[in-house]
Coordinates of C-alpha atoms in Angstrom, one line a residue:
X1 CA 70.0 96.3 76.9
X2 CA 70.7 98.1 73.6
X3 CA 72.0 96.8 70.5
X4 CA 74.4 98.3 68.7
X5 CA 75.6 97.2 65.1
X6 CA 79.0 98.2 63.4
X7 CA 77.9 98.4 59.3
X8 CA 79.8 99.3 56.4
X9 CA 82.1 98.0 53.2
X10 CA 85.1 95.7 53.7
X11 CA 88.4 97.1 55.4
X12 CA 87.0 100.1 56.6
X13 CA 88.3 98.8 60.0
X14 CA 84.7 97.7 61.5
X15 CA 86.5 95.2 63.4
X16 CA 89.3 97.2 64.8
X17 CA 86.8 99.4 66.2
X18 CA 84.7 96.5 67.8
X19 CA 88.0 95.1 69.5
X20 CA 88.6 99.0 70.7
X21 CA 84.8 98.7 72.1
X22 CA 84.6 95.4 73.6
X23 CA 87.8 96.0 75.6
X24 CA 89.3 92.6 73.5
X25 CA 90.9 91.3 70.3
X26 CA 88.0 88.8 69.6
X27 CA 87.2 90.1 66.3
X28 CA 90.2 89.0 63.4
X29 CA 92.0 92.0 62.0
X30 CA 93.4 92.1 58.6
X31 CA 94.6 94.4 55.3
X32 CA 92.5 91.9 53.6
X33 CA 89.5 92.7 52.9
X34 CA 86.5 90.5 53.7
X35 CA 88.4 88.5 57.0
X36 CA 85.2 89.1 58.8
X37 CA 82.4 86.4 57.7
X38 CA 81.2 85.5 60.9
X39 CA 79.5 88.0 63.7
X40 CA 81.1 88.5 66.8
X41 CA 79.2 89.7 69.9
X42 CA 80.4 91.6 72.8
X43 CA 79.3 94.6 75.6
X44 CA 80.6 97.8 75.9
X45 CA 80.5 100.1 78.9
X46 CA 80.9 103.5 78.5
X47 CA 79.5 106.7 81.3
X48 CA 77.9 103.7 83.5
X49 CA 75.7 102.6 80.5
X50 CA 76.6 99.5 78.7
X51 CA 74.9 97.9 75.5
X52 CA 75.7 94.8 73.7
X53 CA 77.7 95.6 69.8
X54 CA 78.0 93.5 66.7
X55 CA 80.4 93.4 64.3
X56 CA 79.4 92.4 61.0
X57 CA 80.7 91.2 57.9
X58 CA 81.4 93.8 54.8
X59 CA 78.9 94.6 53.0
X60 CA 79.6 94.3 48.9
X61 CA 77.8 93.6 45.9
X62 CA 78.4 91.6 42.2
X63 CA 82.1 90.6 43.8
X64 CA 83.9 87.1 43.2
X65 CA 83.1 86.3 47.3
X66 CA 81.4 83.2 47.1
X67 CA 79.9 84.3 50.9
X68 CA 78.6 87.7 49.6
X69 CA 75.1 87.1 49.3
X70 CA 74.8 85.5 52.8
X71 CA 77.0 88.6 54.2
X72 CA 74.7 91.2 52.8
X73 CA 71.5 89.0 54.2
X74 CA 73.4 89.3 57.8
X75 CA 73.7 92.9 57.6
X76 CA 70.1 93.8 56.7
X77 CA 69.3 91.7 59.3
X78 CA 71.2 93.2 61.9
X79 CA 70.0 96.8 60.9
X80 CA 66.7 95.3 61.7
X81 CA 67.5 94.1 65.3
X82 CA 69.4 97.0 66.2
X83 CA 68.8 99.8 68.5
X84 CA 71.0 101.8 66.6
X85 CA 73.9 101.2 63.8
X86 CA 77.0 103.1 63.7
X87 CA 77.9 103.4 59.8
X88 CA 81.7 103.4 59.3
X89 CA 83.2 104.8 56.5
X90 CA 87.2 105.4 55.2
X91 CA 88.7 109.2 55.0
X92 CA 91.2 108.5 52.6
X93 CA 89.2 106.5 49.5
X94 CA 86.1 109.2 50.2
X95 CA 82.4 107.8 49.1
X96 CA 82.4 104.3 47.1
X97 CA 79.2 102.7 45.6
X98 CA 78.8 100.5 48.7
X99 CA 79.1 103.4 51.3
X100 CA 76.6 104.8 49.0
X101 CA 74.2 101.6 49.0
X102 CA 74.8 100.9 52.5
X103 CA 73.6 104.8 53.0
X104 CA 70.1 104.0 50.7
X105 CA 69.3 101.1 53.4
X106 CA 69.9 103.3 56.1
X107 CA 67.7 106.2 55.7
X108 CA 64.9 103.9 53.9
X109 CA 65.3 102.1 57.7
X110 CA 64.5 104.7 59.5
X111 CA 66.4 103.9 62.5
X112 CA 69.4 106.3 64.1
X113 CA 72.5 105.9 62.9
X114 CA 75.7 107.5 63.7
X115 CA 77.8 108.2 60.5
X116 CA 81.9 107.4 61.9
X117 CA 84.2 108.2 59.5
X118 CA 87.8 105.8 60.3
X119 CA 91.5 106.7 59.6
X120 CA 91.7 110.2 60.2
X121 CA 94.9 109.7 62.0
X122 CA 96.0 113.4 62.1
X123 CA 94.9 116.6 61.8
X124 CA 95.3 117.2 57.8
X125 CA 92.7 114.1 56.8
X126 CA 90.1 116.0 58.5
X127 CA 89.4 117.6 55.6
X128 CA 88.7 114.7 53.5
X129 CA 86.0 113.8 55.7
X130 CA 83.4 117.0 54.5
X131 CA 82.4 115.0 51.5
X132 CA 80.6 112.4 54.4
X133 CA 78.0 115.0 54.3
X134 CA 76.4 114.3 51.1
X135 CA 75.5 111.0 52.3
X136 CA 72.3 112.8 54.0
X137 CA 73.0 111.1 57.2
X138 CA 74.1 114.1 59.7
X139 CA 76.7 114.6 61.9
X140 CA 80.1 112.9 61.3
X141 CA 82.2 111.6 64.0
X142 CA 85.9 111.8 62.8
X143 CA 88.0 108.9 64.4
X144 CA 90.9 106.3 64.2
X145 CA 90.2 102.9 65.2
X146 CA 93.6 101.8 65.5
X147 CA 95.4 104.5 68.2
X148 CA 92.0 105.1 69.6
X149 CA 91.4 108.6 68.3
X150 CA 87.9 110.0 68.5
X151 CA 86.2 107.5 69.9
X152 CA 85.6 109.0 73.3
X153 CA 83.7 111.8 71.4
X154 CA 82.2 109.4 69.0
X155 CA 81.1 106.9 72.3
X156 CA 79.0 110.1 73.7
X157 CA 77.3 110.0 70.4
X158 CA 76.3 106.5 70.6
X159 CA 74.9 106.7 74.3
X160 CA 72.8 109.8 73.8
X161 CA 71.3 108.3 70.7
X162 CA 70.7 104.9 72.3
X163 CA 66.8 104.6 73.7
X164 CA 66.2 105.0 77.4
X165 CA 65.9 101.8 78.6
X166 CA 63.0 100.5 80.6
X167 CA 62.8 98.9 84.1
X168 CA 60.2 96.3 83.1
X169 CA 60.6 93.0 80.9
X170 CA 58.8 93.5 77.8
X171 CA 55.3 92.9 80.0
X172 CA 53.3 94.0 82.6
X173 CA 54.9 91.7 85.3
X174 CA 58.1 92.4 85.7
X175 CA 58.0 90.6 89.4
X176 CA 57.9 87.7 88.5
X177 CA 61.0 85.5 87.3
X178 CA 61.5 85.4 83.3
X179 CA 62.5 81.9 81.8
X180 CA 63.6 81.9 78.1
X181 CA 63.5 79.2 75.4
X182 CA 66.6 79.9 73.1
X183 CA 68.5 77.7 71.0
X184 CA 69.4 77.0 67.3
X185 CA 66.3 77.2 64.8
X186 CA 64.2 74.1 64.9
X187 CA 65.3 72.5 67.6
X188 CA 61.8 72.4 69.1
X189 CA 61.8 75.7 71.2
X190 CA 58.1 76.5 69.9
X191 CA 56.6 73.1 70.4
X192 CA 58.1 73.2 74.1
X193 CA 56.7 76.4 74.9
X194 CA 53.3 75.0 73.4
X195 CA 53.4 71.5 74.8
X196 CA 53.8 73.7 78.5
X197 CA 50.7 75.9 78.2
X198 CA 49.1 73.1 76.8
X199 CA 48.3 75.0 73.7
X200 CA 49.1 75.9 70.1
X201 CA 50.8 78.7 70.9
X202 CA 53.2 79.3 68.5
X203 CA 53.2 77.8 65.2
X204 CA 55.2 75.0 64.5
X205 CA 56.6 73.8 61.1
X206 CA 58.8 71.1 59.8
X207 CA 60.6 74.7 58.2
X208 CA 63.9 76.0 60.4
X209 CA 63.0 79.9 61.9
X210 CA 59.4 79.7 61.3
X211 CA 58.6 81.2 64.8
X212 CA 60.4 84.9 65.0
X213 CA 59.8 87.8 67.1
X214 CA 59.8 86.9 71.2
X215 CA 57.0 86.3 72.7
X216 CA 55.9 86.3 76.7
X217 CA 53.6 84.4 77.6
X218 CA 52.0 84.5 81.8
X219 CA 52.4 80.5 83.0
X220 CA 50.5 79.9 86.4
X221 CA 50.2 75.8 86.2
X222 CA 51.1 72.9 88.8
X223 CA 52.4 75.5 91.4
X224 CA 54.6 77.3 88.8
X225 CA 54.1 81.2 88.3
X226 CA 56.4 83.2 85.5
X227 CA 56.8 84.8 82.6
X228 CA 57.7 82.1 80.0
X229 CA 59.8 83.6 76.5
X230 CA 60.0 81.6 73.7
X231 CA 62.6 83.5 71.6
X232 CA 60.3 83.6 68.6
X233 CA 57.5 84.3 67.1
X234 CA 54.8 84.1 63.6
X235 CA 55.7 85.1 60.4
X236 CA 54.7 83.5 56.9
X237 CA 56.7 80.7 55.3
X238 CA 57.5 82.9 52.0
X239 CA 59.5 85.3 54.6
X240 CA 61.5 82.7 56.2
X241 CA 65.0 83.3 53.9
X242 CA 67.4 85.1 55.8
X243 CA 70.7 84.2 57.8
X244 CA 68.5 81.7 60.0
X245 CA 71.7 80.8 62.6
X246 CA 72.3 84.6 62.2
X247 CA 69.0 85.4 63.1
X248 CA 68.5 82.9 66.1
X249 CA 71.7 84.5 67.7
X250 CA 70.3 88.1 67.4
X251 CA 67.1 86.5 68.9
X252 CA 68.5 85.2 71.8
X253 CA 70.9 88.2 72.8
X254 CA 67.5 90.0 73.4
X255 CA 65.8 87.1 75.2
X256 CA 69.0 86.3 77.4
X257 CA 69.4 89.5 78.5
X258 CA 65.8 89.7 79.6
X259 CA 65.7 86.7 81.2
X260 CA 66.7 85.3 85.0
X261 CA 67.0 81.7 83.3
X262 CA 67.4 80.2 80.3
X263 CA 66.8 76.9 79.0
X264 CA 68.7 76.0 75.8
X265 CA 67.5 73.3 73.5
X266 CA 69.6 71.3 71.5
X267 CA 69.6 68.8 68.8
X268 CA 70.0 65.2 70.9
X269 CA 71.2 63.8 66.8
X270 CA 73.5 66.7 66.4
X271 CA 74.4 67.3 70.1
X272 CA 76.5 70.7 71.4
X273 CA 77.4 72.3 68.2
X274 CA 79.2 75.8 68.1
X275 CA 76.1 77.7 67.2
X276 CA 75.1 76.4 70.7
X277 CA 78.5 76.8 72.4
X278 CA 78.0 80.6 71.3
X279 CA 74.4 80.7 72.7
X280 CA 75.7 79.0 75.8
X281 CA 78.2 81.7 76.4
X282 CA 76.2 84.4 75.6
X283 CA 73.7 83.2 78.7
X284 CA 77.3 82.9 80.8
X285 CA 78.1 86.6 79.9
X286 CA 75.0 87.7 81.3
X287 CA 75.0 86.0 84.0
X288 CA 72.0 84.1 83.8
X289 CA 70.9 81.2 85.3
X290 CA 70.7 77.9 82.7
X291 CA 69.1 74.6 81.8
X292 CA 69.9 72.3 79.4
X293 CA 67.4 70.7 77.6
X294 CA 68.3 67.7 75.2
X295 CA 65.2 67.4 72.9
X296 CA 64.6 64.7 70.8
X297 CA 65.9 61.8 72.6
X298 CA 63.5 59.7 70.9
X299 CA 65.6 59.6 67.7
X300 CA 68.5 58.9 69.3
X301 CA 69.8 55.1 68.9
X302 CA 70.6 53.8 72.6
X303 CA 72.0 51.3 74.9
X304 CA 72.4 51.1 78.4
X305 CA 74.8 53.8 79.7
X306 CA 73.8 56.1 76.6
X307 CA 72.2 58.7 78.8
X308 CA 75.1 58.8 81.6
X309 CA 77.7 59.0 78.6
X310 CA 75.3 61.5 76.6
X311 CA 75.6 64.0 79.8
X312 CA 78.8 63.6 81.0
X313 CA 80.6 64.3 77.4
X314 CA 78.6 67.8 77.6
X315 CA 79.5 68.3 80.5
X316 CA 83.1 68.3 79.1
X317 CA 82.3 70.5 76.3
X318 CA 80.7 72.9 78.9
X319 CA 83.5 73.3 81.3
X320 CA 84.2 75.2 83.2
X321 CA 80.8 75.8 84.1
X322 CA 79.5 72.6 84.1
X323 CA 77.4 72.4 87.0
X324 CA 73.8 72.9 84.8
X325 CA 71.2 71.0 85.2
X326 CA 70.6 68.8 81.8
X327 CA 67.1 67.0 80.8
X328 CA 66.6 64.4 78.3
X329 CA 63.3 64.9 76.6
X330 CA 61.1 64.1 74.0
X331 CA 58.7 67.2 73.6
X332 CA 57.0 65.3 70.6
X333 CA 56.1 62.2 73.1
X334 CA 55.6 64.2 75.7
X335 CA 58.4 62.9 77.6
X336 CA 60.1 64.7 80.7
X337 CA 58.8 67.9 79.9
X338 CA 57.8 68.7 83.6
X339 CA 61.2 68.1 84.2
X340 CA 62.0 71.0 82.5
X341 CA 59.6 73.3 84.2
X342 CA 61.2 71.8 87.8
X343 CA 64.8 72.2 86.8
X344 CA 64.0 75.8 85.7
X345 CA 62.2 76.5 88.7
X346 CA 65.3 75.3 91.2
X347 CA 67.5 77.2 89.0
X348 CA 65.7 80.5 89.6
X349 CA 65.5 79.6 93.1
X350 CA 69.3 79.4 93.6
X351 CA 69.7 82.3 91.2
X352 CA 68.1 84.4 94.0
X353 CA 68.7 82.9 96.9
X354 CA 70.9 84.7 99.4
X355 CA 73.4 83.1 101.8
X356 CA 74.1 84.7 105.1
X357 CA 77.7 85.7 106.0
X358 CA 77.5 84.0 109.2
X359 CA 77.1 80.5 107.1
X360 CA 79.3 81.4 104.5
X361 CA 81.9 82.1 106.7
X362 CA 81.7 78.8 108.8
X363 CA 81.8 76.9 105.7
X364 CA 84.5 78.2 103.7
X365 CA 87.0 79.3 106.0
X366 CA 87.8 76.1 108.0
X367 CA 88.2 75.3 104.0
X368 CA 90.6 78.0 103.2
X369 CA 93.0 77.7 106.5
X370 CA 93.3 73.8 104.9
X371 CA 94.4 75.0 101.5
X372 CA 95.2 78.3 101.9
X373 CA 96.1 80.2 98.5
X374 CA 99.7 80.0 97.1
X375 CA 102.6 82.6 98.4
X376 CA 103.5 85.0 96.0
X377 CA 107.3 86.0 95.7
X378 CA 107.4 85.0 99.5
X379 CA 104.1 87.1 100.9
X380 CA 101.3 85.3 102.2
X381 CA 97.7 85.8 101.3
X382 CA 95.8 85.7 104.1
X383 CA 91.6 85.9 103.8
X384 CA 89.8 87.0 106.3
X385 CA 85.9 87.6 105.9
X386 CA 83.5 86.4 103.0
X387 CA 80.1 87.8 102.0
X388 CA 77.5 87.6 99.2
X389 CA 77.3 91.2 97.6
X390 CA 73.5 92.3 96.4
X391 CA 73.6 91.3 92.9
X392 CA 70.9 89.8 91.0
X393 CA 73.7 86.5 90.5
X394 CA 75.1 85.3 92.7
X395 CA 78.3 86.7 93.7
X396 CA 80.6 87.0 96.6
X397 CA 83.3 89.0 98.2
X398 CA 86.2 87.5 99.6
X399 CA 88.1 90.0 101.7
X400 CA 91.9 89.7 101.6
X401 CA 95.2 91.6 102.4
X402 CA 96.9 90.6 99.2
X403 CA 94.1 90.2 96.8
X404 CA 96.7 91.4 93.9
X405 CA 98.3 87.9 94.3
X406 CA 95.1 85.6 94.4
X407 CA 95.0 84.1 91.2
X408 CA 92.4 82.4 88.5
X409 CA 93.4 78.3 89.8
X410 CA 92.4 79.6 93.2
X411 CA 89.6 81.5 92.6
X412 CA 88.5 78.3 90.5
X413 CA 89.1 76.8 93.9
X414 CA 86.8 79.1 96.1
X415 CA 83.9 78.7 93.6
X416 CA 84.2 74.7 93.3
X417 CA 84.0 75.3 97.5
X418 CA 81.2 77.1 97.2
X419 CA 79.3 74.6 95.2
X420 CA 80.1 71.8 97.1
X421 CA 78.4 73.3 100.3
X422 CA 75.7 75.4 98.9
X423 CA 73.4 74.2 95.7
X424 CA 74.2 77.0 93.3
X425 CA 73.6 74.4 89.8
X426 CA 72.5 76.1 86.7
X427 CA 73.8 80.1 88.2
X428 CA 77.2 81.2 86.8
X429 CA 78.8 82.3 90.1
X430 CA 81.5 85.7 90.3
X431 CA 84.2 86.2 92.9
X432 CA 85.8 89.2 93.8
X433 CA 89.0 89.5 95.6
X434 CA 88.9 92.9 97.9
X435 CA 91.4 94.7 100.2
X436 CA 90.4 94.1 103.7

């Protein structure tokens, strides 16, 4: 999948825009300029093509922001991972030093940008926006973030400049299932990936983000056959400076989205933090099957019940979808690191297994007559028929006569049913409600 990232100075409305594209108000929205520190990640569908966007901080320079140096590092970087970067600009305040800085790393980049000049909310401003020209950066797209002006034309733009994607997996087997190491920097992803093929793969340093680019490696060992990821790669020590939690997260959109299953690392000392909550629900959004992998568990002082209470309190942090398969290891030692390789392997086999109607329906509708789902202003929702539609997740159909009235508790309902009688742990699982 594509990337797409949103560039430019503070308060030119970068944000507004990504909330307009992602369909949501994740992304803070404020006169002030610099609210946006942190990236926010979302998809976009537009003309049955969808690609993953980024909004990123404002980029300034010699400012009293005590966060300015690490917001410019972010940006570079994410004109680096992107497949393309949409370069917004403001009508009314015409070209500033930092649209023309931002402008100098663009065409030195070499990478397609489209040029999106914000605020042109009626017909007179159009005029301001000529001067966009002399940037040297082509075509301008003439929009308004906040009523939505322009952006249908400016969304064309974007999809017939994004790169054709490709059927395979960055390899030459795209048959066989993908399993990607992602996590937070240093929390042994590249010694796991080594201590499976039983080689020095990837090189590994005491130094956070040593490893960098993804790379897939073919794994045929102990009755196992796939494509293993580890969401990095080699670069010298003198070039690891950058964003590093930045980086990892731009990492691991690519790898998740490539992948069938992912096994996150984290820290056993530091436990579930939010830089791996965010990787956690990146792999939910894509609907990937997951493993959790608790490395580390050497250094962790412990009693009896340690591991029981360990897993259960992540359990609550992962809720709702807590039914993933987690694995205390010690990749240093050696310890339960064929556990891993197991737990990844059932995953991908529930990811793709495929449940006949005839089961589902003698299991789950004896179920639903019991508890069937609550009236609505006095009508009755009656379900009929369930079946498992031909997606690469699973995900299942439940036809209705009301499916209007069906609500989030019940559907919660239908998936915790669906659990219970089939082993779907580690796959996110969808449900639709349809008209019978």
């Amino acid at each position: 999948m594509s990337l797409v990232a949103i560039v430019g100075r503070p308060n030119v409305g970068k944000s507004t825009l990504f909330n307009r594209l992602v369909g949501m108000r994740k992304a803070i929205v404020d006169e002030t300029a610099g609210v946006t520190r942190d990236r926010h990640y979302g998809k976009c569908e537009w003309c049955g093509k969808e690609f993953s966007v980024v909004d990123t901080g404002g980029w300034t320079s010699n400012s009293d922001d005590v966060f300015e140096d690490a917001i410019r590092k972010q940006v570079v970087i994410a004109i680096e991972e992107a497949d393309l970067v949409l370069f917004m600009v403001e009508a009314a305040t015409g070209i500033t030093d930092y649209d023309a800085e931002i402008a100098d790393i663009l065409r030195k980049s070499k990478k397609p940008v489209v040029l999106c000049v914000n605020k042109v909310d009626s017909g007179e401003k159009i005029y301001d926006t000529y001067e966009f020209y002399s940037l040297g950066l082509g075509e301008i797209w003439s929009i308004s973030a906040a009523n939505g002006s322009g952006t249908g034309d400016l969304l064309d733009e974007i999809i017939k400049q994004l790169p054709e994607e490709t059927a395979e997996k960055d390899d030459d087997r795209p048959d066989l299932p993908h399993i990607a190491i992602v996590g937070k920097p240093n929390v042994g992803k590249s010694s796991m990936t080594n201590a499976l093929l039983g080689q020095d793969r990837n090189i590994v340093t005491p130094v956070a983000g040593t490893t960098r680019d993804s790379i897939s490696t073919y794994y045929n060992k102990f009755g196992h056959e796939f494509m293993l990821v580890d969401t990095a790669g080699m670069r010298k020590r003198g070039k690891v400076h950058e964003d590093l939690e930045f980086y990892s997260v731009m990492r691991s959109i690519r790898a998740i989205e490539h992948a069938d299953v992912c096994v996150l690392m984290i820290d056993a000392t530091n436990g579930m933090e939010a830089q791996d909550m965010a990787i956690f629900n990146l792999i939910q959004k894509n609907k990937k099957g997951c493993v959790i992998v608790v490395n580390k568990w050497d250094l962790f002082v412990k009693d009896n019940n340690t591991l029981k209470e360990y897993a259960e309190a992540l359990r609550n942090r992962l809720a709702p979808f807590d039914d993933v398969p987690i694995v205390f290891t010690s990749v240093v030692k050696m310890q339960r690191v064929m556990d891993v390789l197991n737990a990844a392997a059932e995953v991908y086999q529930n990811y793709s297994t495929k449940i006949s109607t005839a089961r589902l329906n003698e299991a789950l509708l004896p179920e639903i007559e019991n508890y069937p789902p609550p009236a609505w202003k006095g009508k009755y929702v009656k379900i009929k028929y369930i079946t498992q539609l031909p997606t690469a997740f699973p995900a299942f159909a439940f036809f209705c006569n009301l499916p209007q009235y069906v609500k989030e508790p019940y559907k919660r309902f239908l998936e915790n049913k669906l659990r219970s009688y089939f082993n779907l742990c580690g796959c996110p699982v969808q449900i639709f409600l349809r008209q019978k």
